[in-house]
Amino acid sequence: MAKTKTDLSWQELEIGGIIIHPGNAAEYKTGDWRSTRPVWDTKRCVRCGACYIFCPDASIYETEEGYFEADLYHCKGCGICAHECPTQAITMVEEEE
Amino acid sequence: MGKRIGLEVSISAAEAVKMANVDCVGAYPITPQTHIVEHLSELVNDGELDAEFIPVESEHSAMSVCAGVAAVGARAFTCTSSQGLALMNEIVHIVASMRLPMVMILANRSMSGPISIWNDHTDVMSIRDCGWVQVFANNGQEVFDHVLFGYRVAESEKVMLPVMIHLDGFILTHVIEPVEFWEEEQVARYLPDFKPTYPLHPDRPVTMGPLGMPDMYSEAKVAQDEALIQSKSEIISAWKELGDIVGRYYKPIEAYKTEDAETLFITQGSFGETVSLVVDSLRDEGEPVGLLMDRLWRPFPFEEFRQAVGNARNLIVIDRAISYGGQGGPLAIDVRSILYKEKNQPNITNFICGLASRDVTIDDFKNIYSKSMEKMKTSPREEDFEYYGIRGK
């Protein structure tokens, strides 16, 4: 993996701080902004994928069984998934650490 | 050699912009810059200059237009004065940090208020720390030459920074002077096409001007400062080549009759020409006096400045701007700081004068010289600076 911005010295930055590699926002772990995290109840989940579609940070992925989980390195805990879930299968749980 | 014709300095500046074959002019009229953009709009309208002329609704937009133009790899020009510069201030800083090359002429005018359309350097000093390459032109010919020089330096792969050319409003912009135009062939030899490393283009997407989080903002700023510091060698070689082509050689610090001079005047802009006459006259009277004109303002040419000061014992720094509550005019503050490490520091007196085009005549400068000599004899370090010619002071 390329160096993240945090590791770069001033000499290594592109001219004018330009970003030439697309998609590097994924390198920025926004998960530590979170105060609550989404927890799925697979008994209620109908695997519609609404949470996956609505997630503004593309941090929900589909499991092998067709259910959904959050990528906690990037999930900011905004709760949009829980709000949009048609079967109320997602609960936002307080982060205790 | 190109044709030599008498023209208003603003018109010849616009003709130089035409010779630089700019792709876009984004500008808003403001006194005393107006004639420059007016003439450019005529050149575009008459088909003499194949460029977009974008008459924007504010200077903030003028500089934003230039940012976009430079980002795609085209050649941008704008010019403004005082309040216009204040309004575009945000983008002036941003284009430097984004390393977008362009040329802007600043027709120097006082910052209001009181409301003033006249000339001094209070606008220059308001953006001293904006990160642009900044040069002072002292007459019409120098303005003409420095437009072409500006693009040459700005677009150099080693520099990639915007260049600002300072010329005194009215005193230069509205004066008719003989100016020698360049031949097309000379421009072609001096100024290659602009080829940026990362032009904004749909086929090669990049993100320009992204957020700089605290963990990389400082590195980005150091990279920017290093680029400005290192631009000096390219600036010097661009002046050398300009001289080889048109026969006029420019230096970061221009020296006039400094040999064996015990006292040196230090000026910026058109005052240099007046003070050169003062030096002639004082030399005739047997006074060992010379003149240093600061041409390169940023990056400041420390080494050249120290060499130019040489063994002079007294320096008279002329400022045309105020650093409110500071230790003198901005030029004097820099001069004192630069010479701090010298073992034999010269005495420095500082006069702030010529605000809002108030005349400072040859006699006034002689008076400043006498005042300075008195201070040097008695208490050169007592006063940091003096406002010259103020009623009631």
Coordinates of C-alpha atoms in Angstrom, one line a residue:
Chain A
M1 CA 0.0 0.0 0.0
A2 CA 1.1 3.5 -0.7
K3 CA 2.2 5.7 2.1
T4 CA -0.6 7.5 3.8
K5 CA -0.4 11.3 4.0
T6 CA 0.6 11.1 7.6
D7 CA 3.9 9.4 6.7
L8 CA 4.9 11.7 3.9
S9 CA 7.7 14.2 4.3
W10 CA 7.3 17.7 2.8
Q11 CA 9.6 16.6 -0.1
E12 CA 7.3 13.7 -0.9
L13 CA 4.1 15.6 -1.3
E14 CA 2.9 16.2 -4.9
I15 CA 3.1 19.8 -6.1
G16 CA 0.5 22.0 -4.5
G17 CA -0.7 19.1 -2.3
I18 CA -2.5 17.6 -5.4
I19 CA -3.9 14.1 -5.1
I20 CA -3.2 12.0 -8.1
H21 CA -4.4 8.6 -6.8
P22 CA -8.2 8.3 -6.7
G23 CA -10.1 6.7 -3.8
N24 CA -7.6 7.4 -1.1
A25 CA -10.3 8.7 1.3
A26 CA -10.5 5.0 2.3
E27 CA -7.1 5.4 3.9
Y28 CA -8.6 7.8 6.4
K29 CA -10.1 5.9 9.2
T30 CA -13.2 7.8 10.3
G31 CA -14.4 5.1 12.6
D32 CA -13.0 6.8 15.7
W33 CA -15.5 9.7 15.3
R34 CA -18.3 7.2 16.2
S35 CA -20.2 7.3 19.5
T36 CA -22.8 4.7 18.6
R37 CA -22.5 1.7 16.2
P38 CA -25.1 -0.2 14.2
V39 CA -26.0 -3.7 15.3
W40 CA -28.1 -6.0 13.0
D41 CA -30.8 -8.4 14.3
T42 CA -30.6 -11.1 11.6
K43 CA -34.1 -12.4 12.8
R44 CA -35.7 -9.2 11.6
C45 CA -33.4 -8.5 8.6
V46 CA -35.0 -9.3 5.2
R47 CA -31.7 -8.8 3.4
C48 CA -33.2 -5.9 1.3
G49 CA -29.9 -4.0 1.3
A50 CA -31.5 -0.6 2.1
C51 CA -28.8 0.0 4.7
Y52 CA -26.0 -0.8 2.2
I53 CA -27.5 1.6 -0.4
F54 CA -28.1 4.5 2.1
C55 CA -24.8 4.4 3.9
P56 CA -23.1 7.7 3.0
D57 CA -19.6 6.4 3.6
A58 CA -19.9 3.1 1.8
S59 CA -19.0 1.4 5.0
I60 CA -21.6 -1.3 5.0
Y61 CA -20.8 -4.6 3.2
E62 CA -22.7 -7.8 2.5
T63 CA -21.7 -11.0 4.3
E64 CA -21.5 -14.5 2.6
E65 CA -25.0 -15.3 4.0
G66 CA -26.5 -12.2 2.4
Y67 CA -26.8 -10.2 5.7
F68 CA -25.1 -6.8 6.2
E69 CA -22.4 -5.6 8.6
A70 CA -20.6 -2.3 9.1
D71 CA -16.9 -1.7 8.4
L72 CA -16.1 -0.2 11.8
Y73 CA -12.9 1.4 10.6
H74 CA -14.9 3.8 8.5
C75 CA -18.5 3.8 10.0
K76 CA -19.0 7.2 11.7
G77 CA -22.1 6.0 13.5
C78 CA -24.5 8.4 11.8
G79 CA -27.4 6.1 12.2
I80 CA -28.9 6.6 8.7
C81 CA -28.9 2.8 8.2
A82 CA -31.0 2.3 11.4
H83 CA -33.3 5.1 10.4
E84 CA -33.9 3.7 6.9
C85 CA -34.2 0.0 7.8
P86 CA -37.8 -1.0 6.8
T87 CA -38.0 -3.8 9.4
Q88 CA -36.2 -1.9 12.3
A89 CA -33.5 -4.6 12.2
I90 CA -30.7 -2.2 13.1
T91 CA -30.1 -0.8 16.6
M92 CA -27.6 1.9 17.3
V93 CA -25.6 0.8 20.4
E94 CA -23.5 3.1 22.6
E95 CA -19.7 2.7 22.2
E96 CA -18.6 2.2 25.7
E97 CA -14.8 2.4 25.3
Chain B
M1 CA 15.7 45.5 -31.5
G2 CA 12.0 46.1 -31.2
K3 CA 10.3 49.4 -32.0
R4 CA 10.5 52.1 -29.4
I5 CA 7.3 54.1 -28.9
G6 CA 5.8 56.6 -26.5
L7 CA 2.8 55.1 -24.8
E8 CA 1.0 55.2 -21.5
V9 CA 2.5 52.7 -19.2
S10 CA -0.8 50.9 -18.7
I11 CA -1.3 50.5 -22.5
S12 CA 2.2 49.2 -23.0
A13 CA 1.7 46.7 -20.1
A14 CA -1.5 45.5 -21.9
E15 CA 0.5 45.1 -25.1
A16 CA 3.1 43.0 -23.2
V17 CA 0.3 40.8 -22.0
K18 CA -0.8 40.4 -25.6
M19 CA 2.8 39.5 -26.6
A20 CA 2.7 36.8 -23.9
N21 CA -0.3 35.4 -25.8
V22 CA -2.4 34.8 -22.8
D23 CA -5.4 32.5 -23.1
C24 CA -7.7 34.3 -20.6
V25 CA -8.0 37.6 -18.9
G26 CA -10.3 37.6 -15.9
A27 CA -10.5 41.1 -14.5
Y28 CA -12.7 43.7 -12.8
P29 CA -11.9 47.4 -13.3
I30 CA -10.5 49.5 -10.4
T31 CA -8.6 52.7 -10.4
P32 CA -5.7 53.1 -11.2
Q33 CA -5.5 49.7 -12.9
T34 CA -8.4 50.4 -15.3
H35 CA -6.5 51.3 -18.5
I36 CA -4.7 48.0 -18.5
V37 CA -7.8 45.9 -18.6
E38 CA -9.7 48.3 -20.8
H39 CA -7.0 48.0 -23.4
L40 CA -6.9 44.2 -23.1
S41 CA -10.7 44.1 -23.7
E42 CA -10.2 46.2 -26.8
L43 CA -7.4 43.9 -28.0
V44 CA -9.6 40.8 -27.5
N45 CA -12.7 42.5 -29.1
D46 CA -10.6 43.6 -32.1
G47 CA -9.3 40.1 -32.7
E48 CA -5.7 41.2 -32.0
L49 CA -5.5 38.9 -29.0
D50 CA -7.0 35.4 -29.3
A51 CA -8.2 35.1 -25.7
E52 CA -11.2 34.9 -23.5
F53 CA -12.0 38.1 -21.8
I54 CA -14.2 37.4 -18.7
P55 CA -15.7 40.5 -17.3
V56 CA -16.4 39.1 -13.8
E57 CA -18.6 40.6 -11.1
S58 CA -15.9 41.0 -8.5
E59 CA -12.1 40.6 -7.9
H60 CA -12.8 37.5 -5.9
S61 CA -14.2 36.0 -9.1
A62 CA -11.4 37.5 -11.2
M63 CA -8.8 35.5 -9.3
S64 CA -11.0 32.4 -9.2
V65 CA -11.2 32.6 -13.0
C66 CA -7.5 32.8 -13.2
A67 CA -7.1 29.8 -10.8
G68 CA -9.4 27.7 -13.1
V69 CA -7.5 28.8 -16.2
A70 CA -4.1 28.0 -14.8
A71 CA -5.4 24.6 -13.5
V72 CA -6.2 23.4 -17.0
G73 CA -2.8 24.5 -18.2
A74 CA -3.8 27.7 -19.9
R75 CA -2.2 31.2 -19.5
A76 CA -4.1 33.6 -17.2
F77 CA -3.7 37.3 -16.5
T78 CA -5.4 39.7 -14.1
C79 CA -4.6 43.0 -12.5
T80 CA -6.0 45.0 -9.7
S81 CA -5.4 47.6 -7.0
S82 CA -5.9 48.0 -3.2
Q83 CA -9.6 47.3 -2.4
G84 CA -9.8 44.9 -5.4
L85 CA -6.8 43.1 -4.0
A86 CA -8.4 43.0 -0.6
L87 CA -11.6 41.5 -2.1
M88 CA -9.6 38.8 -3.9
N89 CA -7.4 38.1 -0.9
E90 CA -8.7 34.6 -0.2
I91 CA -7.9 33.3 -3.7
V92 CA -4.6 35.1 -3.9
H93 CA -3.3 32.9 -1.0
I94 CA -5.0 29.8 -2.5
V95 CA -3.4 30.0 -6.0
A96 CA 0.0 30.2 -4.4
S97 CA -0.6 27.1 -2.2
M98 CA -2.0 25.3 -5.2
R99 CA 1.1 26.3 -7.2
L100 CA -0.9 27.8 -10.1
P101 CA 1.3 29.9 -12.3
M102 CA -0.1 33.2 -13.6
V103 CA 0.8 36.9 -13.7
M104 CA -1.0 39.7 -11.9
I105 CA -0.1 43.4 -12.2
L106 CA -0.8 45.3 -9.0
A107 CA -1.2 49.0 -9.7
N108 CA -0.2 50.0 -6.3
R109 CA -2.8 52.1 -4.4
S110 CA -3.4 53.0 -0.8
M111 CA -5.7 50.8 1.2
S112 CA -8.9 52.7 2.3
G113 CA -9.8 54.3 4.6
P114 CA -9.8 57.2 4.5
I115 CA -11.0 56.4 1.0
S116 CA -8.1 56.9 -1.3
I117 CA -7.5 56.1 -5.0
W118 CA -3.9 57.4 -4.9
N119 CA -0.6 55.6 -4.8
D120 CA 1.5 54.0 -2.0
H121 CA 2.5 50.5 -1.0
T122 CA -0.1 49.8 1.7
D123 CA -1.8 47.3 -0.7
V124 CA 1.5 45.6 -1.5
M125 CA 2.3 45.0 2.2
S126 CA -1.2 43.7 2.9
I127 CA -0.4 40.6 0.9
R128 CA 3.3 40.4 1.6
D129 CA 2.9 36.9 3.0
C130 CA 0.7 35.5 0.3
G131 CA 3.4 33.2 -1.2
W132 CA 3.7 34.8 -4.6
V133 CA 6.9 35.8 -6.3
Q134 CA 6.8 39.6 -6.1
V135 CA 8.8 42.1 -8.1
F136 CA 8.8 45.9 -8.2
A137 CA 9.0 47.6 -11.6
N138 CA 10.3 51.2 -11.5
N139 CA 9.2 52.4 -15.0
G140 CA 7.2 51.5 -18.1
Q141 CA 10.0 49.5 -19.7
E142 CA 10.5 47.4 -16.6
V143 CA 6.7 46.7 -16.5
F144 CA 6.7 45.6 -20.1
D145 CA 9.8 43.3 -19.6
H146 CA 8.5 41.9 -16.4
V147 CA 5.2 40.7 -17.8
L148 CA 7.1 38.4 -20.1
F149 CA 9.6 37.6 -17.3
G150 CA 6.6 36.8 -15.0
Y151 CA 5.2 34.1 -17.2
R152 CA 8.7 32.7 -17.9
V153 CA 9.3 32.3 -14.1
A154 CA 5.8 31.4 -13.1
E155 CA 5.5 28.5 -15.6
S156 CA 9.0 27.2 -15.1
E157 CA 8.8 23.6 -13.9
K158 CA 11.1 24.4 -11.1
V159 CA 8.9 27.3 -9.8
M160 CA 5.2 26.8 -10.6
L161 CA 4.1 29.8 -8.6
P162 CA 2.1 33.0 -9.4
V163 CA 4.1 36.2 -10.0
M164 CA 3.0 39.6 -9.0
I165 CA 4.4 42.8 -10.6
H166 CA 4.1 45.9 -8.6
L167 CA 4.0 49.3 -10.3
D168 CA 3.0 52.6 -8.7
G169 CA -0.5 53.7 -9.5
F170 CA -0.8 57.0 -11.5
I171 CA 2.9 57.8 -11.0
L172 CA 3.6 55.0 -13.5
T173 CA 0.2 53.7 -14.8
H174 CA -1.0 57.0 -16.2
V175 CA 2.4 58.3 -17.4
I176 CA 3.5 58.3 -21.1
E177 CA 7.0 56.9 -21.4
P178 CA 9.1 55.5 -24.3
V179 CA 8.9 51.7 -24.2
E180 CA 10.9 49.4 -26.4
F181 CA 8.7 46.5 -27.6
W182 CA 10.1 43.1 -28.1
E183 CA 10.2 41.3 -31.5
E184 CA 7.8 38.3 -31.8
E185 CA 10.9 36.2 -32.4
Q186 CA 12.4 37.3 -29.1
V187 CA 9.3 36.5 -27.2
A188 CA 9.2 33.0 -28.8
R189 CA 12.8 32.4 -27.8
Y190 CA 12.2 33.6 -24.2
L191 CA 8.8 32.3 -23.3
P192 CA 8.1 28.6 -24.1
D193 CA 4.6 27.1 -24.1
F194 CA 3.1 26.4 -20.6
K195 CA 3.2 22.7 -19.9
P196 CA 2.0 21.9 -16.3
T197 CA 2.8 18.5 -14.8
Y198 CA -0.8 17.8 -13.7
P199 CA -3.3 19.8 -15.8
L200 CA -6.9 19.4 -14.8
H201 CA -8.3 17.1 -17.5
P202 CA -11.1 14.4 -17.5
D203 CA -8.7 11.8 -18.9
R204 CA -6.3 12.2 -16.0
P205 CA -8.4 13.0 -13.0
V206 CA -6.7 14.6 -9.9
T207 CA -7.9 16.4 -6.8
M208 CA -6.6 19.9 -6.6
G209 CA -6.7 22.0 -3.5
P210 CA -7.8 19.3 -1.1
L211 CA -8.2 19.6 2.7
G212 CA -5.0 19.7 4.6
M213 CA -5.5 18.0 8.0
P214 CA -3.3 19.0 10.9
D215 CA -1.0 16.0 10.3
M216 CA 0.1 17.3 6.9
Y217 CA -0.7 21.0 6.7
S218 CA 2.7 22.0 8.0
E219 CA 4.5 19.8 5.5
A220 CA 2.4 21.3 2.7
K221 CA 3.3 24.8 3.8
V222 CA 7.0 24.0 4.1
A223 CA 6.9 22.6 0.6
Q224 CA 5.3 25.8 -0.6
D225 CA 7.9 28.0 1.2
E226 CA 10.8 26.0 -0.1
A227 CA 9.4 26.4 -3.6
L228 CA 9.4 30.1 -3.2
I229 CA 12.9 30.2 -1.7
Q230 CA 14.2 28.0 -4.4
S231 CA 12.6 30.0 -7.2
K232 CA 15.3 32.6 -6.7
S233 CA 17.8 30.8 -8.9
E234 CA 15.3 30.5 -11.7
I235 CA 14.4 34.2 -11.3
I236 CA 18.1 35.1 -11.6
S237 CA 18.6 33.0 -14.7
A238 CA 15.4 34.3 -16.3
W239 CA 16.7 37.9 -15.8
K240 CA 20.1 36.8 -17.3
E241 CA 18.4 35.4 -20.4
L242 CA 16.2 38.4 -20.7
G243 CA 19.3 40.6 -20.7
D244 CA 20.9 38.4 -23.3
I245 CA 17.9 38.8 -25.6
V246 CA 16.9 42.4 -25.2
G247 CA 20.0 43.9 -23.6
R248 CA 18.5 45.1 -20.3
Y249 CA 19.9 43.3 -17.3
Y250 CA 17.9 43.2 -14.1
K251 CA 19.1 42.3 -10.6
P252 CA 17.3 41.4 -7.3
I253 CA 18.9 44.5 -5.7
E254 CA 19.7 47.3 -8.1
A255 CA 22.6 49.4 -7.0
Y256 CA 23.3 53.0 -8.1
K257 CA 26.5 54.8 -7.3
T258 CA 27.2 52.6 -4.3
E259 CA 31.0 52.5 -4.7
D260 CA 32.6 54.0 -1.7
A261 CA 29.2 55.1 -0.4
E262 CA 29.0 55.6 3.3
T263 CA 25.3 56.1 3.2
L264 CA 22.7 54.2 1.1
F265 CA 19.1 55.1 0.4
I266 CA 16.9 51.9 0.1
T267 CA 13.7 52.2 -1.9
Q268 CA 11.0 50.2 -3.6
G269 CA 9.2 51.2 -6.8
S270 CA 9.3 54.5 -8.7
F271 CA 10.9 56.4 -5.8
G272 CA 14.1 54.8 -6.9
E273 CA 14.2 57.0 -10.0
T274 CA 13.7 60.2 -7.9
V275 CA 16.3 59.2 -5.4
S276 CA 18.8 58.4 -8.1
L277 CA 18.6 62.1 -9.1
V278 CA 19.0 63.0 -5.4
V279 CA 22.1 60.8 -5.2
D280 CA 23.5 62.6 -8.3
S281 CA 22.9 66.0 -6.7
L282 CA 24.3 65.0 -3.3
R283 CA 27.4 63.4 -5.0
D284 CA 28.0 66.7 -6.8
E285 CA 28.0 68.3 -3.3
G286 CA 30.6 65.8 -2.2
E287 CA 28.4 63.6 -0.1
P288 CA 29.4 59.9 -0.2
V289 CA 25.9 58.5 -0.9
G290 CA 24.4 55.8 -3.0
L291 CA 21.1 54.0 -3.6
L292 CA 19.8 50.4 -3.4
M293 CA 16.5 49.7 -5.2
D294 CA 14.8 46.5 -4.0
R295 CA 13.4 44.9 -7.1
L296 CA 12.8 41.3 -5.8
W297 CA 10.5 41.6 -2.8
R298 CA 9.6 37.9 -2.3
P299 CA 11.6 35.7 -2.1
F300 CA 13.8 38.3 -0.5
P301 CA 17.3 38.2 -1.9
F302 CA 19.2 38.1 1.5
E303 CA 22.6 37.3 0.1
E304 CA 22.5 39.9 -2.7
F305 CA 21.2 42.5 -0.2
R306 CA 24.0 41.9 2.3
Q307 CA 26.5 42.1 -0.5
A308 CA 25.0 45.3 -1.9
V309 CA 25.1 47.0 1.5
G310 CA 28.7 46.1 1.8
N311 CA 30.6 48.4 4.1
A312 CA 28.1 51.2 4.1
R313 CA 27.8 52.8 7.6
N314 CA 24.3 54.3 7.3
L315 CA 21.1 53.1 5.7
I316 CA 18.1 55.3 5.0
V317 CA 15.1 53.1 4.4
I318 CA 12.2 54.7 2.6
D319 CA 8.8 53.0 3.3
R320 CA 5.5 53.8 1.6
A321 CA 3.4 51.7 3.9
I322 CA 2.7 51.4 7.6
S323 CA 2.9 48.4 9.9
Y324 CA 0.5 49.7 12.5
G325 CA 2.0 49.4 15.9
G326 CA 5.1 47.8 14.4
Q327 CA 8.7 48.8 14.5
G328 CA 8.7 51.0 11.4
G329 CA 7.7 50.4 7.7
P330 CA 7.6 46.8 6.4
L331 CA 10.8 47.3 4.4
A332 CA 12.7 48.7 7.3
I333 CA 11.6 45.9 9.6
D334 CA 13.0 43.4 7.1
V335 CA 16.2 45.3 6.5
R336 CA 16.9 45.5 10.3
S337 CA 16.2 41.8 10.7
I338 CA 18.4 40.8 7.7
L339 CA 21.4 42.7 9.1
Y340 CA 20.9 41.5 12.7
K341 CA 23.6 38.8 12.3
E342 CA 26.2 41.2 10.8
K343 CA 29.1 41.9 13.0
N344 CA 29.3 45.5 11.9
Q345 CA 25.7 46.6 11.7
P346 CA 25.2 49.9 9.9
N347 CA 23.0 52.5 11.5
I348 CA 19.5 52.4 10.1
T349 CA 17.0 55.2 9.9
N350 CA 13.6 54.8 8.5
F351 CA 11.2 57.3 7.0
I352 CA 7.6 56.6 6.1
C353 CA 6.5 59.0 3.4
G354 CA 4.7 59.4 0.1
L355 CA 1.4 57.9 1.4
A356 CA -1.6 58.3 -1.0
S357 CA 0.6 59.9 -3.7
R358 CA 1.8 62.8 -1.5
D359 CA 4.8 64.2 -3.4
V360 CA 8.2 63.5 -2.0
T361 CA 10.4 65.8 -4.1
I362 CA 14.2 65.9 -4.6
D363 CA 14.4 68.6 -2.0
D364 CA 12.3 66.4 0.4
F365 CA 14.8 63.5 0.0
K366 CA 17.7 65.9 0.6
N367 CA 15.9 67.0 3.7
I368 CA 15.5 63.3 4.7
Y369 CA 19.2 62.9 4.1
S370 CA 20.1 65.8 6.4
K371 CA 17.7 64.6 9.1
S372 CA 19.2 61.1 8.8
M373 CA 22.8 62.4 9.1
E374 CA 21.8 64.3 12.2
K375 CA 20.3 61.2 13.8
M376 CA 23.4 59.1 12.8
K377 CA 25.7 61.6 14.5
T378 CA 23.7 61.8 17.7
S379 CA 21.4 58.9 18.5
P380 CA 20.9 56.6 15.5
R381 CA 19.1 53.9 17.4
E382 CA 16.8 56.0 19.5
E383 CA 13.9 56.2 17.1
D384 CA 12.8 53.2 15.1
F385 CA 11.2 55.3 12.4
E386 CA 9.8 58.7 11.5
Y387 CA 6.8 59.8 9.5
Y388 CA 8.1 62.4 7.1
G389 CA 6.3 65.7 6.4
I390 CA 3.3 65.2 8.8
R391 CA 1.7 68.4 9.9
G392 CA 1.8 68.6 13.7
K393 CA 4.6 66.1 14.1

